[in-house]
mmCIF file of C-alpha atoms in Angstrom:
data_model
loop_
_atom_site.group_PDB
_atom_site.id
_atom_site.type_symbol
_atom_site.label_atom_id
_atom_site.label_comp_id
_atom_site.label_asym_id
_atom_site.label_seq_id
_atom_site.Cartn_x
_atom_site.Cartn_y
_atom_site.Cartn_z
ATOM 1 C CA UNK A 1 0.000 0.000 0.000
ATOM 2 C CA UNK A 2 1.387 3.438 -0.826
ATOM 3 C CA UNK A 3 0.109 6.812 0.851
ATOM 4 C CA UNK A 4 0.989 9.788 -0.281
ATOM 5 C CA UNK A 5 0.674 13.000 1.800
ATOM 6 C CA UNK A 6 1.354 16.692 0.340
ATOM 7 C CA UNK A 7 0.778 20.259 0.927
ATOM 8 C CA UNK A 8 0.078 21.871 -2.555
ATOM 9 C CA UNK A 9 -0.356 25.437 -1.486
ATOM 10 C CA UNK A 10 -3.584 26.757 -2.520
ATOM 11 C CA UNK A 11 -3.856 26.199 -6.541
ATOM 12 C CA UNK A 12 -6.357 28.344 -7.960
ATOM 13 C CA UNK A 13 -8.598 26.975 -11.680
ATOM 14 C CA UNK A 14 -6.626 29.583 -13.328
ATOM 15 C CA UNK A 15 -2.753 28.056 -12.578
ATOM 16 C CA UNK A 16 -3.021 25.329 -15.514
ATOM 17 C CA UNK A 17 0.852 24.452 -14.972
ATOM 18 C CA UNK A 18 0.797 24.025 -11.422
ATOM 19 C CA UNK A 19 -2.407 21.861 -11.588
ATOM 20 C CA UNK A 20 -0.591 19.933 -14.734
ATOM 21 C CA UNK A 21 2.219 19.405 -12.366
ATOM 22 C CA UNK A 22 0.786 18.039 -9.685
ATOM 23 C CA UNK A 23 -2.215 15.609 -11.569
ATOM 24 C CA UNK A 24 1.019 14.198 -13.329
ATOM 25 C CA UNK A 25 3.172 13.863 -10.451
ATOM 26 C CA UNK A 26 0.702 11.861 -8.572
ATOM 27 C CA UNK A 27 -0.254 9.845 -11.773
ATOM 28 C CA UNK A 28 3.690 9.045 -12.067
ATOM 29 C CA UNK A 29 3.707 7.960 -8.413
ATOM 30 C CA UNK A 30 0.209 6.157 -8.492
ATOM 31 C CA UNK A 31 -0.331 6.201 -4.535
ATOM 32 C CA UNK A 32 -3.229 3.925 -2.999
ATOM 33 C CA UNK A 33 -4.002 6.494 -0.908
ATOM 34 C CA UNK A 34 -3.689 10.737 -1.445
ATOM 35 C CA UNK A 35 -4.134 12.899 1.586
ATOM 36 C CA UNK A 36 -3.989 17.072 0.020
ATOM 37 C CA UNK A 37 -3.847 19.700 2.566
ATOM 38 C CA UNK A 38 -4.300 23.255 1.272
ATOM 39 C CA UNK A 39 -6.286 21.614 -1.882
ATOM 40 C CA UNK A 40 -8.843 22.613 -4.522
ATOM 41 C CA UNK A 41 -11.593 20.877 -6.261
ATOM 42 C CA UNK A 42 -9.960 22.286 -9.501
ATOM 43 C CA UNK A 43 -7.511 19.300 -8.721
ATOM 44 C CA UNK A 44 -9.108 16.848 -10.755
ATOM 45 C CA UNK A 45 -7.991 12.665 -11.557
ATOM 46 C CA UNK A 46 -11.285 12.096 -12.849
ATOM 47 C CA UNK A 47 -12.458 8.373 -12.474
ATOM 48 C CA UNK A 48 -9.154 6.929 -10.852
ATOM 49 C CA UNK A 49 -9.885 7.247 -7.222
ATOM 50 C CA UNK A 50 -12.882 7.830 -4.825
ATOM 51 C CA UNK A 51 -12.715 10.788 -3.287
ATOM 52 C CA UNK A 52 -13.616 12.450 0.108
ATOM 53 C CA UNK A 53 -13.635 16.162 0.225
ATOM 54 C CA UNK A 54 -13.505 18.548 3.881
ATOM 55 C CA UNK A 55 -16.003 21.089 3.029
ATOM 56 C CA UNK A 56 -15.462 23.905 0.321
ATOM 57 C CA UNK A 57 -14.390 27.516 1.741
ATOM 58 C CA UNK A 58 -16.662 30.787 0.879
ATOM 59 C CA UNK A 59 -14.616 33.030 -0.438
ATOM 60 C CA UNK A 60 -14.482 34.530 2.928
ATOM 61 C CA UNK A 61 -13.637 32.372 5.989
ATOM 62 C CA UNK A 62 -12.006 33.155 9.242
ATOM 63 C CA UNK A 63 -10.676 36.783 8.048
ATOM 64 C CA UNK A 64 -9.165 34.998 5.143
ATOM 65 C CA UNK A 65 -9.683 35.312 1.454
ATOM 66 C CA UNK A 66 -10.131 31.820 -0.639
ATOM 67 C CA UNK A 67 -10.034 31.115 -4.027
ATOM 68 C CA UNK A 68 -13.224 29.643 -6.146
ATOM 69 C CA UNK A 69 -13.304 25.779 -5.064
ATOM 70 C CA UNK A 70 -10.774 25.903 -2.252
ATOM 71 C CA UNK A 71 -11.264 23.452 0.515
ATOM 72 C CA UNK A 72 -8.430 22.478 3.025
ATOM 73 C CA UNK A 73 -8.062 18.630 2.628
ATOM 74 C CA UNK A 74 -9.017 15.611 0.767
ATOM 75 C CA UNK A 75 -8.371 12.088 0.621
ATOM 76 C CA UNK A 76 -8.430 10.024 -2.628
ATOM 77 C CA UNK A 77 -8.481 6.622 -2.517
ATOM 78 C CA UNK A 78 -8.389 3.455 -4.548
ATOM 79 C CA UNK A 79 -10.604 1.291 -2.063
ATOM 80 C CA UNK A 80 -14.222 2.681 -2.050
ATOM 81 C CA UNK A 81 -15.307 3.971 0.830
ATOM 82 C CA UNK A 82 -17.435 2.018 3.105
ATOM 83 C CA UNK A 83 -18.429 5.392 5.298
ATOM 84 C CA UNK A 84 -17.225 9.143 5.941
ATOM 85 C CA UNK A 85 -17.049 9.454 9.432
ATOM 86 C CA UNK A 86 -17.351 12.765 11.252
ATOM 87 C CA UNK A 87 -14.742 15.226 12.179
ATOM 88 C CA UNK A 88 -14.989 17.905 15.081
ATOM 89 C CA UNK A 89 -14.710 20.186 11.784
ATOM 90 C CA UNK A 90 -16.000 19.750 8.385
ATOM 91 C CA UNK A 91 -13.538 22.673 7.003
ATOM 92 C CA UNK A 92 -10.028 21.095 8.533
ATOM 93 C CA UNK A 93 -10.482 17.603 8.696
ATOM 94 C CA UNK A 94 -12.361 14.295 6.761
ATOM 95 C CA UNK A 95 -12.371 11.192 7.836
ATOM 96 C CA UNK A 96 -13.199 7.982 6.203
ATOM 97 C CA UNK A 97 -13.314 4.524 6.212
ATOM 98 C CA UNK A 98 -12.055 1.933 3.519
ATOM 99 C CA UNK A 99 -11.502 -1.565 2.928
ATOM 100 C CA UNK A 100 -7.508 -2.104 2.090
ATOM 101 C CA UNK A 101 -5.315 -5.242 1.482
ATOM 102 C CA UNK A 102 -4.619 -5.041 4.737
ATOM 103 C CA UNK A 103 -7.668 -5.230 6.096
ATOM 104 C CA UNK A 104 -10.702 -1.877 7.340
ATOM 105 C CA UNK A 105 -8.351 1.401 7.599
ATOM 106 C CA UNK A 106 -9.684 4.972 8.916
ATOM 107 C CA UNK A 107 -8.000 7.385 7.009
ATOM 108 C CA UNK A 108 -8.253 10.724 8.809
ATOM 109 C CA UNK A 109 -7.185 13.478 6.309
ATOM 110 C CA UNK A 110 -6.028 16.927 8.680
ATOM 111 C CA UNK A 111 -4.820 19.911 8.458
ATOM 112 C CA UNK A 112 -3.720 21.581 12.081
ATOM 113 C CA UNK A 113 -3.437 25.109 12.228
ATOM 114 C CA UNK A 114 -4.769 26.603 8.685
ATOM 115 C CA UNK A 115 -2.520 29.406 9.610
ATOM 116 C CA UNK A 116 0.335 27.769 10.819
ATOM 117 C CA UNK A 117 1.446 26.468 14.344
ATOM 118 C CA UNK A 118 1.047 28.777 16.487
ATOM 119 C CA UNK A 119 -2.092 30.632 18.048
ATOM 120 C CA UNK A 120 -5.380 29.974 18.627
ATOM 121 C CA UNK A 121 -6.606 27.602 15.552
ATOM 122 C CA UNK A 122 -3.546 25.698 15.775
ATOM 123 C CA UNK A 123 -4.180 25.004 19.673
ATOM 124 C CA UNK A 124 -7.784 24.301 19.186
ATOM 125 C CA UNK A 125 -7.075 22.142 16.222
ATOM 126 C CA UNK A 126 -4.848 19.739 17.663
ATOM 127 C CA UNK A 127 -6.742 19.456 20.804
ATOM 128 C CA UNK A 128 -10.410 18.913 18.951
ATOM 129 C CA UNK A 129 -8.426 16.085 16.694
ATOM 130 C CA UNK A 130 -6.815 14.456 19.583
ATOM 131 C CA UNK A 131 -10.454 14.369 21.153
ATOM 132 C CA UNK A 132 -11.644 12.623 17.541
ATOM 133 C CA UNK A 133 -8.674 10.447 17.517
ATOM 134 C CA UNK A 134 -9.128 8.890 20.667
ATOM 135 C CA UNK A 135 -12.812 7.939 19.541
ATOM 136 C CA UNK A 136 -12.055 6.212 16.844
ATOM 137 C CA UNK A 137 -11.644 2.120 17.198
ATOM 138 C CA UNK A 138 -9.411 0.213 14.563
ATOM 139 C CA UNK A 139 -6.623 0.645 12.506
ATOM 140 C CA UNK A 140 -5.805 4.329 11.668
ATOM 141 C CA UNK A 141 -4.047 6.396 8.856
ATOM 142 C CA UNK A 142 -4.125 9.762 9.619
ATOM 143 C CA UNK A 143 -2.037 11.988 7.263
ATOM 144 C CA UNK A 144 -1.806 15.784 6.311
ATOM 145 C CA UNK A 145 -0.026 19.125 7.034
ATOM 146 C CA UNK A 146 0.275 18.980 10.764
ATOM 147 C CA UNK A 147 2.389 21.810 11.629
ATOM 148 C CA UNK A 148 4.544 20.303 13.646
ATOM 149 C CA UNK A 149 8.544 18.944 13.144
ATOM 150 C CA UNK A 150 9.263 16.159 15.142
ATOM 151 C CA UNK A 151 12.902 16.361 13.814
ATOM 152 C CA UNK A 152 15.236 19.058 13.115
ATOM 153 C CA UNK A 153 13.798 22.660 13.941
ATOM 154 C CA UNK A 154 11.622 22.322 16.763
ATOM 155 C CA UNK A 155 8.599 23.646 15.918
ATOM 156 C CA UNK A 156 6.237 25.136 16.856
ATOM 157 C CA UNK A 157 8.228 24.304 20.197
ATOM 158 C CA UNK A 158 9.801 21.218 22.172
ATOM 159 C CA UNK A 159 6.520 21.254 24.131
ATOM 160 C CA UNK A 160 3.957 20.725 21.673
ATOM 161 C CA UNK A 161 6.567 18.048 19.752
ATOM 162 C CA UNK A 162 6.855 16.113 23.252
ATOM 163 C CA UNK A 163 3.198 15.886 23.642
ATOM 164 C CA UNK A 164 1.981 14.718 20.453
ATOM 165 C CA UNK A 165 4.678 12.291 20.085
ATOM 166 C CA UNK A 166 3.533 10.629 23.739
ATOM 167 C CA UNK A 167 -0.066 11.158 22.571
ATOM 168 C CA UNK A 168 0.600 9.108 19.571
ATOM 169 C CA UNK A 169 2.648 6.507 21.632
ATOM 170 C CA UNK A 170 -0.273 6.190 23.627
ATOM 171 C CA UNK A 171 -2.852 5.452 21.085
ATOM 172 C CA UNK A 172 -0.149 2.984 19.727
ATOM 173 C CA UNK A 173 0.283 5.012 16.226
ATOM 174 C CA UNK A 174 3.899 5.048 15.162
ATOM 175 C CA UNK A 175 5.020 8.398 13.071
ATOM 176 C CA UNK A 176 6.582 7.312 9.768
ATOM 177 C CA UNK A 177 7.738 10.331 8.846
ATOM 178 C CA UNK A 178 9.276 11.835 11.889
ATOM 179 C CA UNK A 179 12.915 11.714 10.960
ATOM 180 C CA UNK A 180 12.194 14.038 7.884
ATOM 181 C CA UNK A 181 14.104 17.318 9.482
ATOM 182 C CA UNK A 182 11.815 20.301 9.087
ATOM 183 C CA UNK A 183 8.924 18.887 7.530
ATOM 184 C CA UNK A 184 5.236 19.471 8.432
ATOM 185 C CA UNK A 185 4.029 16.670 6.722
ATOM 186 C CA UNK A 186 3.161 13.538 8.496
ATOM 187 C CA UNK A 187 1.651 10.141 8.106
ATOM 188 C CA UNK A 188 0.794 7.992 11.371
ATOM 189 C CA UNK A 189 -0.597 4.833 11.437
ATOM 190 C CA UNK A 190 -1.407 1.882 13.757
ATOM 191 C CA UNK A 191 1.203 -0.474 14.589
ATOM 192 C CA UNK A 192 -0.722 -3.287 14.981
ATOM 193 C CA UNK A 193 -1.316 -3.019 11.231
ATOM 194 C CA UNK A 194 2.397 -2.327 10.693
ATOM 195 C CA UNK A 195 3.554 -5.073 12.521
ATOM 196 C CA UNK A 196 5.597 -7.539 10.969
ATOM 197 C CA UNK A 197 5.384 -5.760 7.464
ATOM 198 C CA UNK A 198 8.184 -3.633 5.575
ATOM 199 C CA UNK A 199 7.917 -0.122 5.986
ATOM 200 C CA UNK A 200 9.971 2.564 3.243
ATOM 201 C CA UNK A 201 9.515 6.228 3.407
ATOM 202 C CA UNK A 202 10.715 9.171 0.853
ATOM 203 C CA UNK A 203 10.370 12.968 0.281
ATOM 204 C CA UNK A 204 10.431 14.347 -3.133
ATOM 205 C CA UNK A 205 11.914 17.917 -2.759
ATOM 206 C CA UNK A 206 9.334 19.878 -4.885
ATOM 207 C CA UNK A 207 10.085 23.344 -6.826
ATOM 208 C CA UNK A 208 9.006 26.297 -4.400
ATOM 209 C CA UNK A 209 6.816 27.766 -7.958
ATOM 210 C CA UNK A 210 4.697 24.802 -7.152
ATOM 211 C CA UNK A 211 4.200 24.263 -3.201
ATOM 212 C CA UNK A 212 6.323 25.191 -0.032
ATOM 213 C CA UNK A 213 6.054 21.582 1.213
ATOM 214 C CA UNK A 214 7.549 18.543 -0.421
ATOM 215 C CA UNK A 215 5.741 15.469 -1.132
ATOM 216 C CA UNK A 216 5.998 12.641 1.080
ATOM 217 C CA UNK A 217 5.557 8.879 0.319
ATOM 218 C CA UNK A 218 5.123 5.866 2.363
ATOM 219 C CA UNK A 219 5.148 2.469 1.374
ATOM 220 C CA UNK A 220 3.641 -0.781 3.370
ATOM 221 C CA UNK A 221 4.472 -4.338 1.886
ATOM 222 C CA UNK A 222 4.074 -7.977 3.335
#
């Protein structure tokens, strides 16, 4: 199974290049499973996944401007989806549930702190998806732009790193992505799915014309 997780900064319908770019990039890589943070319904692979969308912005949301279409994550799948499941959130967060080679995954698609990692939507963010976290039962994906480094830079602080990481250690999720220095981008999922399988991670670097974040990739064999 390969997940792929990426930031692509806010494409507008109008940016035919950048939405070129990325549609081809992802066809090249040919995930299983696509978490987009910062996305837009503009983003389009037609008929090769099902798709779950987090609601679309008006063009005026929290004292922020959006573009025609924006939303601020989505997860496209090749399993169908045998339910959405609700979020504290229905602009930051989706949450569904699918039927892998592995067996039933949730794949929680997030974005924590719209606005970065600091302040008040970051706090309330990670707290509220903590809460829906913990309330889910079985095997969990959950992937996106979580504003947080767990390696490198510490940001937003050593705190907030410490915390999360025992949070996830206590709901027995294992970040595969937390040696990537500076990165934002995360995928966590269950170890008891994990368990005894081969795990391989990589970051393509991506031109800053396209996206400030690069893509990251995570692959699960037998």
């Amino acid at each position: 199974m390969k997940i792929i997780s990426w930031n692509i900064e806010r494409p507008n319908k109008n940016q035919i290049s950048k939405i070129k770019f990325i549609e081809d990039l992802i066809a090249v890589e040919n995930p299983d499973l696509l978490i987009l943070t910062e996305t837009n319904r503009c983003v389009n692979f037609e008929e090769q996944y099902f798709e779950l969308h987090s609601e679309t912005l008006p063009t005026f949301h929290e004292n922020q401007n959006y573009f025609e279409g924006e939303n601020r994550v989505s997860i496209y799948s090749k399993f169908p989806f045998k339910n959405e499941v609700k979020t504290y959130d229905s602009f930051t967060s989706i949450c569904g549930l699918v039927e892998t080679n592995f067996g039933e995954l949730i794949v929680y698609g997030s974005i924590i702190g719209s606005f970065g990692g600091k302040g008040l939507h970051f706090e309330n963010d990670l707290e509220k998806q903590k809460n829906d976290l913990e309330n889910l039962k079985g095997n969990l994906c959950f992937s996106g732009d979580l504003n947080i480094s767990f390696s490198g830079w510490k940001y937003p602080s050593a705190k907030v790193i410490d915390e999360t990481k025992s949070f996830f250690e206590l709901q027995n999720l294992e970040i595969l992505t937390e040696n990537y220095e500076n990165n934002a981008i995360h995928t966590i999922m269950s170890k008891d799915l994990l368990n005894g399988k081969k795990i391989s991670t990589k970051m393509i670097e991506i031109d800053r014309k396209i996206s400030d974040h690069n893509m990251i990739i995570c692959e699960i064999q037998k």
